[in-house]
PDB file of C-alpha atoms in Angstrom:
ATOM      1  CA  MET A  91      -1.166 -11.400  -9.735  1.00  0.00           C
ATOM      2  CA  LYS A  92      -3.144  -8.646 -11.465  1.00  0.00           C
ATOM      3  CA  ILE A  93      -5.807  -7.077  -9.251  1.00  0.00           C
ATOM      4  CA  LYS A  94      -7.929  -4.400 -10.920  1.00  0.00           C
ATOM      5  CA  TYR A  95      -8.022  -1.949  -7.998  1.00  0.00           C
ATOM      6  CA  LEU A  96      -5.763  -0.895  -5.121  1.00  0.00           C
ATOM      7  CA  ILE A  97      -6.942   1.523  -2.429  1.00  0.00           C
ATOM      8  CA  ASP A  98      -4.456   3.083  -0.009  1.00  0.00           C
ATOM      9  CA  THR A  99      -6.549   3.760   3.094  1.00  0.00           C
ATOM     10  CA  HIS A 100      -3.857   5.542   5.114  1.00  0.00           C
ATOM     11  CA  GLN A 101      -2.193   8.585   3.581  1.00  0.00           C
ATOM     12  CA  HIS A 102      -1.584  12.139   4.758  1.00  0.00           C
ATOM     13  CA  TYR A 103      -1.704  15.706   3.513  1.00  0.00           C
ATOM     14  CA  GLY A 104       0.438  18.142   5.476  1.00  0.00           C
ATOM     15  CA  TYR A 105       3.625  20.153   5.803  1.00  0.00           C
ATOM     16  CA  TRP A 106       6.295  17.608   4.758  1.00  0.00           C
ATOM     17  CA  ASN A 107       8.217  19.872   4.093  1.00  0.00           C
ATOM     18  CA  THR A 108       5.567  22.097   2.520  1.00  0.00           C
ATOM     19  CA  LEU A 109       2.025  21.570   1.288  1.00  0.00           C
ATOM     20  CA  THR A 110       3.250  21.951  -2.279  1.00  0.00           C
ATOM     21  CA  GLU A 111       5.877  19.244  -1.844  1.00  0.00           C
ATOM     22  CA  CYS A 112       3.401  16.940  -0.110  1.00  0.00           C
ATOM     23  CA  LYS A 113       0.858  17.424  -2.906  1.00  0.00           C
ATOM     24  CA  TYR A 114       3.537  16.649  -5.490  1.00  0.00           C
ATOM     25  CA  ASN A 115       4.552  13.464  -3.688  1.00  0.00           C
ATOM     26  CA  LEU A 116       0.960  12.283  -3.300  1.00  0.00           C
ATOM     27  CA  LEU A 117       0.011  12.786  -6.929  1.00  0.00           C
ATOM     28  CA  ASN A 118       3.205  11.380  -8.375  1.00  0.00           C
ATOM     29  CA  SER A 119       3.329   8.340  -6.120  1.00  0.00           C
ATOM     30  CA  PHE A 120      -0.328   7.668  -6.908  1.00  0.00           C
ATOM     31  CA  THR A 121       0.628   7.154 -10.542  1.00  0.00           C
ATOM     32  CA  LYS A 122       4.020   5.578  -9.940  1.00  0.00           C
ATOM     33  CA  TYR A 123       2.610   2.902  -7.624  1.00  0.00           C
ATOM     34  CA  ASN A 124      -0.529   2.249  -9.622  1.00  0.00           C
ATOM     35  CA  LEU A 125      -3.165   3.210  -7.054  1.00  0.00           C
ATOM     36  CA  SER A 126      -6.900   3.416  -7.664  1.00  0.00           C
ATOM     37  CA  TYR A 127      -7.978   5.594  -4.744  1.00  0.00           C
ATOM     38  CA  ALA A 128      -6.501   6.999  -1.556  1.00  0.00           C
ATOM     39  CA  LEU A 129      -7.804   8.269   1.766  1.00  0.00           C
ATOM     40  CA  ILE A 130      -5.908  11.155   3.317  1.00  0.00           C
ATOM     41  CA  SER A 131      -5.996  12.972   6.642  1.00  0.00           C
ATOM     42  CA  PHE A 132      -4.348  16.288   7.423  1.00  0.00           C
ATOM     43  CA  ASP A 133      -1.513  16.024   9.920  1.00  0.00           C
ATOM     44  CA  GLY A 134      -3.315  17.095  13.078  1.00  0.00           C
ATOM     45  CA  SER A 135      -0.413  16.734  15.494  1.00  0.00           C
ATOM     46  CA  GLU A 136      -1.034  18.813  18.585  1.00  0.00           C
ATOM     47  CA  PHE A 137       2.557  19.075  19.763  1.00  0.00           C
ATOM     48  CA  LYS A 138       5.843  19.514  17.911  1.00  0.00           C
ATOM     49  CA  GLU A 139       8.146  16.632  18.746  1.00  0.00           C
ATOM     50  CA  GLU A 140      11.894  17.237  18.658  1.00  0.00           C
ATOM     51  CA  GLY A 141      13.507  15.644  15.631  1.00  0.00           C
ATOM     52  CA  GLN A 142      10.253  14.974  13.774  1.00  0.00           C
ATOM     53  CA  LYS A 143       9.878  15.843  10.097  1.00  0.00           C
ATOM     54  CA  ARG A 144       6.576  17.613  10.595  1.00  0.00           C
ATOM     55  CA  GLY A 145       6.398  21.234   9.559  1.00  0.00           C
ATOM     56  CA  LYS A 146       4.189  23.884  11.114  1.00  0.00           C
ATOM     57  CA  LEU A 147       1.148  22.881  13.126  1.00  0.00           C
ATOM     58  CA  VAL A 148      -2.191  24.414  12.193  1.00  0.00           C
ATOM     59  CA  PRO A 149      -5.668  24.095  13.777  1.00  0.00           C
ATOM     60  CA  SER A 150      -7.419  20.882  12.760  1.00  0.00           C
ATOM     61  CA  LEU A 151     -10.310  22.588  11.000  1.00  0.00           C
ATOM     62  CA  GLU A 152      -7.960  24.835   9.036  1.00  0.00           C
ATOM     63  CA  GLY A 153      -5.986  21.781   7.961  1.00  0.00           C
ATOM     64  CA  SER A 154      -9.112  19.896   6.941  1.00  0.00           C
ATOM     65  CA  LYS A 155     -10.279  22.837   4.856  1.00  0.00           C
ATOM     66  CA  LYS A 156      -6.942  22.902   3.024  1.00  0.00           C
ATOM     67  CA  MET A 157      -7.223  19.170   2.432  1.00  0.00           C
ATOM     68  CA  LEU A 158     -10.821  19.511   1.259  1.00  0.00           C
ATOM     69  CA  LYS A 159      -9.637  21.743  -1.566  1.00  0.00           C
ATOM     70  CA  PHE A 160      -7.118  19.095  -2.640  1.00  0.00           C
ATOM     71  CA  VAL A 161      -9.747  16.340  -2.532  1.00  0.00           C
ATOM     72  CA  LYS A 162     -12.193  18.400  -4.584  1.00  0.00           C
ATOM     73  CA  GLU A 163      -9.522  18.898  -7.232  1.00  0.00           C
ATOM     74  CA  ASN A 164      -8.535  15.209  -7.333  1.00  0.00           C
ATOM     75  CA  GLU A 165     -11.450  12.812  -7.713  1.00  0.00           C
ATOM     76  CA  HIS A 166      -9.485   9.703  -6.742  1.00  0.00           C
ATOM     77  CA  TYR A 167      -9.010  10.976  -3.183  1.00  0.00           C
ATOM     78  CA  GLY A 168     -11.271  10.992  -0.140  1.00  0.00           C
ATOM     79  CA  MET A 169     -10.580  12.367   3.321  1.00  0.00           C
ATOM     80  CA  LEU A 170     -10.655  11.609   7.025  1.00  0.00           C
ATOM     81  CA  VAL A 171     -11.003  14.428   9.555  1.00  0.00           C
ATOM     82  CA  TRP A 172      -8.165  14.370  12.104  1.00  0.00           C
ATOM     83  CA  VAL A 173      -9.255  15.824  15.449  1.00  0.00           C
ATOM     84  CA  ARG A 174      -7.172  17.471  18.181  1.00  0.00           C
ATOM     85  CA  PRO A 175      -9.089  17.024  21.452  1.00  0.00           C
ATOM     86  CA  HIS A 176      -6.216  17.906  23.780  1.00  0.00           C
ATOM     87  CA  THR A 177      -5.719  21.487  22.638  1.00  0.00           C
ATOM     88  CA  GLU A 178      -8.965  22.291  20.812  1.00  0.00           C
ATOM     89  CA  ASN A 179     -12.597  22.469  21.852  1.00  0.00           C
ATOM     90  CA  ASN A 180     -14.328  22.518  18.476  1.00  0.00           C
ATOM     91  CA  VAL A 181     -16.761  19.612  18.509  1.00  0.00           C
ATOM     92  CA  GLN A 182     -19.653  21.596  17.035  1.00  0.00           C
ATOM     93  CA  GLU A 183     -17.488  23.106  14.299  1.00  0.00           C
ATOM     94  CA  ILE A 184     -16.086  19.689  13.385  1.00  0.00           C
ATOM     95  CA  GLU A 185     -19.563  18.193  13.226  1.00  0.00           C
ATOM     96  CA  SER A 186     -20.830  21.022  11.004  1.00  0.00           C
ATOM     97  CA  PHE A 187     -17.866  20.556   8.670  1.00  0.00           C
ATOM     98  CA  ILE A 188     -18.417  16.806   8.457  1.00  0.00           C
ATOM     99  CA  LYS A 189     -22.159  17.168   7.882  1.00  0.00           C
ATOM    100  CA  LYS A 190     -21.607  19.696   5.095  1.00  0.00           C
ATOM    101  CA  HIS A 191     -19.031  17.556   3.254  1.00  0.00           C
ATOM    102  CA  LEU A 192     -20.198  13.997   3.910  1.00  0.00           C
ATOM    103  CA  ASN A 193     -19.859  13.164   0.229  1.00  0.00           C
ATOM    104  CA  LEU A 194     -16.079  13.574   0.505  1.00  0.00           C
ATOM    105  CA  ILE A 195     -15.479  12.558   4.138  1.00  0.00           C
ATOM    106  CA  HIS A 196     -15.072   8.852   4.825  1.00  0.00           C
ATOM    107  CA  GLY A 197     -14.132   8.840   8.499  1.00  0.00           C
ATOM    108  CA  ILE A 198     -12.470  10.475  11.502  1.00  0.00           C
ATOM    109  CA  LYS A 199      -8.829  10.145  12.566  1.00  0.00           C
ATOM    110  CA  PHE A 200      -7.564   9.831  16.170  1.00  0.00           C
ATOM    111  CA  HIS A 201      -3.852   9.910  16.975  1.00  0.00           C
ATOM    112  CA  PRO A 202      -3.377   9.231  20.697  1.00  0.00           C
ATOM    113  CA  TYR A 203       0.401   9.651  20.564  1.00  0.00           C
ATOM    114  CA  CYS A 204       0.282  13.020  18.779  1.00  0.00           C
ATOM    115  CA  SER A 205      -2.495  14.161  21.123  1.00  0.00           C
ATOM    116  CA  ARG A 206      -0.673  12.876  24.202  1.00  0.00           C
ATOM    117  CA  MET A 207      -3.832  11.234  25.481  1.00  0.00           C
ATOM    118  CA  ARG A 208      -5.201   7.713  25.377  1.00  0.00           C
ATOM    119  CA  VAL A 209      -8.223   6.931  23.239  1.00  0.00           C
ATOM    120  CA  THR A 210     -10.043   6.131  26.512  1.00  0.00           C
ATOM    121  CA  ASP A 211      -9.826   9.820  27.462  1.00  0.00           C
ATOM    122  CA  LYS A 212     -13.310  11.330  27.765  1.00  0.00           C
ATOM    123  CA  ARG A 213     -12.303  14.175  25.468  1.00  0.00           C
ATOM    124  CA  PHE A 214     -12.390  11.771  22.522  1.00  0.00           C
ATOM    125  CA  GLU A 215     -15.982  10.725  23.225  1.00  0.00           C
ATOM    126  CA  PRO A 216     -17.819  13.657  21.564  1.00  0.00           C
ATOM    127  CA  TYR A 217     -16.049  12.786  18.304  1.00  0.00           C
ATOM    128  CA  ILE A 218     -16.959   9.114  18.705  1.00  0.00           C
ATOM    129  CA  LEU A 219     -20.581  10.218  19.010  1.00  0.00           C
ATOM    130  CA  ILE A 220     -20.217  12.200  15.770  1.00  0.00           C
ATOM    131  CA  ALA A 221     -18.886   9.068  14.085  1.00  0.00           C
ATOM    132  CA  ARG A 222     -21.853   7.103  15.383  1.00  0.00           C
ATOM    133  CA  LYS A 223     -24.331   9.781  14.257  1.00  0.00           C
ATOM    134  CA  TYR A 224     -23.013   9.891  10.689  1.00  0.00           C
ATOM    135  CA  ASN A 225     -22.072   6.204  10.486  1.00  0.00           C
ATOM    136  CA  LEU A 226     -18.366   6.929   9.972  1.00  0.00           C
ATOM    137  CA  PRO A 227     -15.419   4.688  10.922  1.00  0.00           C
ATOM    138  CA  ILE A 228     -12.641   6.000  13.156  1.00  0.00           C
ATOM    139  CA  LEU A 229      -9.015   5.372  12.210  1.00  0.00           C
ATOM    140  CA  VAL A 230      -6.950   5.157  15.414  1.00  0.00           C
ATOM    141  CA  HIS A 231      -3.158   5.244  15.527  1.00  0.00           C
ATOM    142  CA  THR A 232      -1.984   2.241  17.568  1.00  0.00           C
ATOM    143  CA  ALA A 233       1.545   1.502  18.712  1.00  0.00           C
ATOM    144  CA  LYS A 234       3.643   0.279  21.603  1.00  0.00           C
ATOM    145  CA  ASP A 235       3.734   3.461  23.653  1.00  0.00           C
ATOM    146  CA  LYS A 236       1.982   4.771  26.747  1.00  0.00           C
ATOM    147  CA  TYR A 237      -0.796   6.426  24.747  1.00  0.00           C
ATOM    148  CA  SER A 238      -1.437   4.118  21.788  1.00  0.00           C
ATOM    149  CA  SER A 239      -1.600   0.541  23.076  1.00  0.00           C
ATOM    150  CA  LEU A 240      -4.320  -1.682  21.643  1.00  0.00           C
ATOM    151  CA  LYS A 241      -5.595  -2.388  25.143  1.00  0.00           C
ATOM    152  CA  TYR A 242      -7.012   1.147  25.242  1.00  0.00           C
ATOM    153  CA  LEU A 243      -8.652   0.789  21.852  1.00  0.00           C
ATOM    154  CA  LYS A 244     -10.224  -2.469  23.024  1.00  0.00           C
ATOM    155  CA  ARG A 245     -11.926  -0.713  25.937  1.00  0.00           C
ATOM    156  CA  VAL A 246     -13.378   1.962  23.685  1.00  0.00           C
ATOM    157  CA  ALA A 247     -14.413  -0.483  20.964  1.00  0.00           C
ATOM    158  CA  MET A 248     -16.264  -2.611  23.501  1.00  0.00           C
ATOM    159  CA  LYS A 249     -18.002   0.428  24.993  1.00  0.00           C
ATOM    160  CA  PHE A 250     -19.031   1.784  21.579  1.00  0.00           C
ATOM    161  CA  ASN A 251     -19.658  -1.534  19.870  1.00  0.00           C
ATOM    162  CA  ASP A 252     -21.873   0.046  17.200  1.00  0.00           C
ATOM    163  CA  VAL A 253     -18.998   2.184  15.887  1.00  0.00           C
ATOM    164  CA  ILE A 254     -16.310   0.850  13.545  1.00  0.00           C
ATOM    165  CA  PHE A 255     -12.717   1.428  14.638  1.00  0.00           C
ATOM    166  CA  VAL A 256      -9.675   0.799  12.445  1.00  0.00           C
ATOM    167  CA  ALA A 257      -6.411  -0.039  14.234  1.00  0.00           C
ATOM    168  CA  ALA A 258      -3.796   1.807  12.195  1.00  0.00           C
ATOM    169  CA  HIS A 259      -0.440  -0.026  12.084  1.00  0.00           C
ATOM    170  CA  MET A 260      -1.835  -3.057  13.962  1.00  0.00           C
ATOM    171  CA  GLU A 261       0.077  -1.778  17.019  1.00  0.00           C
ATOM    172  CA  LEU A 262       3.292  -0.354  15.614  1.00  0.00           C
ATOM    173  CA  LEU A 263       6.628  -1.578  17.021  1.00  0.00           C
ATOM    174  CA  THR A 264       5.211  -4.986  17.972  1.00  0.00           C
ATOM    175  CA  ASN A 265       4.830  -8.330  16.213  1.00  0.00           C
ATOM    176  CA  ASN A 266       1.156  -7.395  15.603  1.00  0.00           C
ATOM    177  CA  LYS A 267      -0.121 -10.535  17.343  1.00  0.00           C
ATOM    178  CA  ASN A 268      -2.174  -8.472  19.808  1.00  0.00           C
ATOM    179  CA  CYS A 269      -4.113  -7.036  16.895  1.00  0.00           C
ATOM    180  CA  VAL A 270      -5.086 -10.493  15.671  1.00  0.00           C
ATOM    181  CA  THR A 271      -6.443 -11.222  19.154  1.00  0.00           C
ATOM    182  CA  LEU A 272      -8.315  -7.921  19.269  1.00  0.00           C
ATOM    183  CA  LEU A 273     -10.013  -8.561  15.930  1.00  0.00           C
ATOM    184  CA  LYS A 274     -11.196 -11.919  17.231  1.00  0.00           C
ATOM    185  CA  GLU A 275     -12.613 -10.287  20.359  1.00  0.00           C
ATOM    186  CA  CYS A 276     -14.221  -7.189  18.806  1.00  0.00           C
ATOM    187  CA  ASN A 277     -16.246  -7.510  15.611  1.00  0.00           C
ATOM    188  CA  ASN A 278     -16.281  -3.732  15.164  1.00  0.00           C
ATOM    189  CA  VAL A 279     -12.487  -3.425  14.898  1.00  0.00           C
ATOM    190  CA  TYR A 280     -10.602  -3.527  11.593  1.00  0.00           C
ATOM    191  CA  CYS A 281      -6.940  -2.786  10.834  1.00  0.00           C
ATOM    192  CA  ASP A 282      -4.617  -1.406   8.178  1.00  0.00           C
ATOM    193  CA  THR A 283      -1.178  -2.432   6.937  1.00  0.00           C
ATOM    194  CA  ALA A 284       0.751   0.824   7.407  1.00  0.00           C
ATOM    195  CA  TRP A 285       4.288  -0.299   8.370  1.00  0.00           C
ATOM    196  CA  VAL A 286       3.001  -3.845   8.959  1.00  0.00           C
ATOM    197  CA  ASN A 287       4.991  -6.858   7.760  1.00  0.00           C
ATOM    198  CA  MET A 288       2.812  -8.897   5.415  1.00  0.00           C
ATOM    199  CA  ASP A 289       3.643 -12.132   7.251  1.00  0.00           C
ATOM    200  CA  ILE A 290       1.020 -11.314   9.906  1.00  0.00           C
ATOM    201  CA  LEU A 291      -1.666 -11.777   7.251  1.00  0.00           C
ATOM    202  CA  THR A 292      -0.904 -15.484   7.443  1.00  0.00           C
ATOM    203  CA  ASP A 293      -2.254 -15.399  10.999  1.00  0.00           C
ATOM    204  CA  LEU A 294      -5.248 -13.333   9.928  1.00  0.00           C
ATOM    205  CA  LYS A 295      -5.973 -15.806   7.152  1.00  0.00           C
ATOM    206  CA  ARG A 296      -5.780 -18.742   9.518  1.00  0.00           C
ATOM    207  CA  GLU A 297      -8.265 -17.046  11.857  1.00  0.00           C
ATOM    208  CA  GLY A 298     -10.640 -16.147   9.026  1.00  0.00           C
ATOM    209  CA  LEU A 299     -10.004 -12.412   9.450  1.00  0.00           C
ATOM    210  CA  LEU A 300      -8.841 -11.280   6.008  1.00  0.00           C
ATOM    211  CA  ASP A 301     -12.109  -9.385   5.612  1.00  0.00           C
ATOM    212  CA  ARG A 302     -10.964  -7.079   8.433  1.00  0.00           C
ATOM    213  CA  VAL A 303      -7.651  -5.787   7.035  1.00  0.00           C
ATOM    214  CA  MET A 304      -7.037  -2.992   4.528  1.00  0.00           C
ATOM    215  CA  PHE A 305      -3.981  -1.847   2.621  1.00  0.00           C
ATOM    216  CA  GLY A 306      -2.470   1.391   3.974  1.00  0.00           C
ATOM    217  CA  THR A 307       0.987   2.966   3.847  1.00  0.00           C
ATOM    218  CA  ASP A 308       1.373   6.321   5.688  1.00  0.00           C
ATOM    219  CA  ASN A 309       2.384   7.819   2.325  1.00  0.00           C
ATOM    220  CA  PRO A 310       4.088  10.296   1.834  1.00  0.00           C
ATOM    221  CA  ILE A 311       5.725  10.341   5.243  1.00  0.00           C
ATOM    222  CA  ASP A 312       8.977   9.165   3.612  1.00  0.00           C
ATOM    223  CA  GLY A 313       8.535  11.152   0.408  1.00  0.00           C
ATOM    224  CA  LEU A 314       7.787  10.081  -3.143  1.00  0.00           C
ATOM    225  CA  ASP A 315       9.137   6.570  -2.645  1.00  0.00           C
ATOM    226  CA  THR A 316       7.415   5.690   0.633  1.00  0.00           C
ATOM    227  CA  LEU A 317       5.756   2.779  -1.170  1.00  0.00           C
ATOM    228  CA  ASN A 318       9.148   1.523  -2.353  1.00  0.00           C
ATOM    229  CA  ASN A 319       9.819   0.277   1.168  1.00  0.00           C
ATOM    230  CA  GLN A 320      10.233  -3.498   1.238  1.00  0.00           C
ATOM    231  CA  ILE A 321       7.241  -3.759   3.564  1.00  0.00           C
ATOM    232  CA  TYR A 322       4.972  -2.480   0.791  1.00  0.00           C
ATOM    233  CA  LEU A 323       6.767  -4.240  -2.046  1.00  0.00           C
ATOM    234  CA  ASP A 324       5.879  -7.482  -0.281  1.00  0.00           C
ATOM    235  CA  TYR A 325       2.206  -6.607  -0.652  1.00  0.00           C
ATOM    236  CA  TYR A 326       2.676  -5.686  -4.311  1.00  0.00           C
ATOM    237  CA  ASN A 327       4.514  -8.958  -4.907  1.00  0.00           C
ATOM    238  CA  ASN A 328       2.061 -10.996  -2.799  1.00  0.00           C
ATOM    239  CA  LYS A 329       4.876 -12.426  -0.710  1.00  0.00           C
ATOM    240  CA  ILE A 330       2.680 -14.883   1.209  1.00  0.00           C
ATOM    241  CA  LYS A 331       0.808 -16.061  -1.902  1.00  0.00           C
ATOM    242  CA  LEU A 332      -2.749 -15.076  -1.092  1.00  0.00           C
ATOM    243  CA  THR A 333      -5.363 -16.126  -3.618  1.00  0.00           C
ATOM    244  CA  LYS A 334      -6.796 -13.516  -5.959  1.00  0.00           C
ATOM    245  CA  LYS A 335      -9.991 -13.453  -3.891  1.00  0.00           C
ATOM    246  CA  GLU A 336      -8.061 -12.967  -0.649  1.00  0.00           C
ATOM    247  CA  LEU A 337      -5.773 -10.297  -2.055  1.00  0.00           C
ATOM    248  CA  SER A 338      -8.737  -8.418  -3.513  1.00  0.00           C
ATOM    249  CA  LYS A 339     -10.206  -8.138  -0.020  1.00  0.00           C
ATOM    250  CA  VAL A 340      -7.022  -6.539   1.308  1.00  0.00           C
ATOM    251  CA  TYR A 341      -6.438  -4.399  -1.799  1.00  0.00           C
ATOM    252  CA  PHE A 342      -9.868  -2.811  -2.126  1.00  0.00           C
ATOM    253  CA  GLU A 343     -13.002  -4.771  -1.226  1.00  0.00           C
ATOM    254  CA  ASN A 344     -12.780  -4.267   2.544  1.00  0.00           C
ATOM    255  CA  ALA A 345     -12.072  -0.556   2.121  1.00  0.00           C
ATOM    256  CA  LEU A 346     -15.089  -0.087  -0.151  1.00  0.00           C
ATOM    257  CA  LYS A 347     -17.266  -1.522   2.608  1.00  0.00           C
ATOM    258  CA  VAL A 348     -15.719   0.075   5.689  1.00  0.00           C
ATOM    259  CA  TYR A 349     -15.115   3.558   4.288  1.00  0.00           C
ATOM    260  CA  LYS A 350     -18.163   3.541   1.972  1.00  0.00           C
ATOM    261  CA  ILE A 351     -16.222   4.463  -1.151  1.00  0.00           C
ATOM    262  CA  ASP A 352     -18.088   4.670  -4.439  1.00  0.00           C
ATOM    263  CA  LYS A 353     -16.545   2.010  -6.669  1.00  0.00           C
ATOM    264  CA  ASN A 354     -17.233   4.224  -9.692  1.00  0.00           C
ATOM    265  CA  LEU A 355     -14.579   6.635  -8.380  1.00  0.00           C
ATOM    266  CA  LEU A 356     -11.804   4.038  -8.470  1.00  0.00           C
ATOM    267  CA  LYS A 357      -9.200   4.385 -11.183  1.00  0.00           C
ATOM    268  CA  PRO A 358      -8.593   0.958 -12.765  1.00  0.00           C
ATOM    269  CA  ARG A 359      -4.969  -0.076 -12.485  1.00  0.00           C
ATOM    270  CA  TYR A 360      -2.850  -0.288 -15.630  1.00  0.00           C
ATOM    271  CA  PHE A 361      -0.575  -3.200 -16.406  1.00  0.00           C
ATOM    272  CA  ASP A 362       2.303  -3.462 -18.853  1.00  0.00           C
TER     273      ASP A 362
END
């Protein structure tokens, strides 16, 4: 099924293995996998985990400034600002940066696992207030671990019910059913498909929730061919046979709304 646009709402810019290599993988995969627009966040990991592919860690603001340069040079990219509340106290600096570059910034990124703190931690709250002030969504890494469970996101989403939260991965390493329940309970929570089996969209469709899910991949965490993973090929091939209207919601319409992306910036997809 030919859909005119495809937005990847969950990509990264960072030291995998170098900034140059990451930039190469982003730009080449953008063309190879026929994308229209992509949202990136700089890897803001606060702690180096043994065995991880991540390269050097840099302060969050320094990383965002490096990413800003990339976004300015590539019009089909927008950015999210990844914050590091465990090791940094830079709320005012982050707010000033966001305010100055609102035309290129589409949201804020929280990663409870990489920050070693739950999203319910009070140190996240000043950044939630920034999101509220500038009407920005917050992308939150969710997974089955002691920091990233959806039950913590639910508490925060209910407390700040005027802020939009996006559950990245729909709770990674689970069957994603908890995310379907959360979306039913909290109207201000959305989700993305990074490492999510497309079959769960059948449940979302049945519950009338396809307007709350957005395509995302974690590209280029596995290099140039991250999107060649069968998980993402299923979306490209429309494995569960969504209608054109339904697939368009997942591919780009929901992202335009949630992340406030200018449709004029989308690159129309080419077809052979």
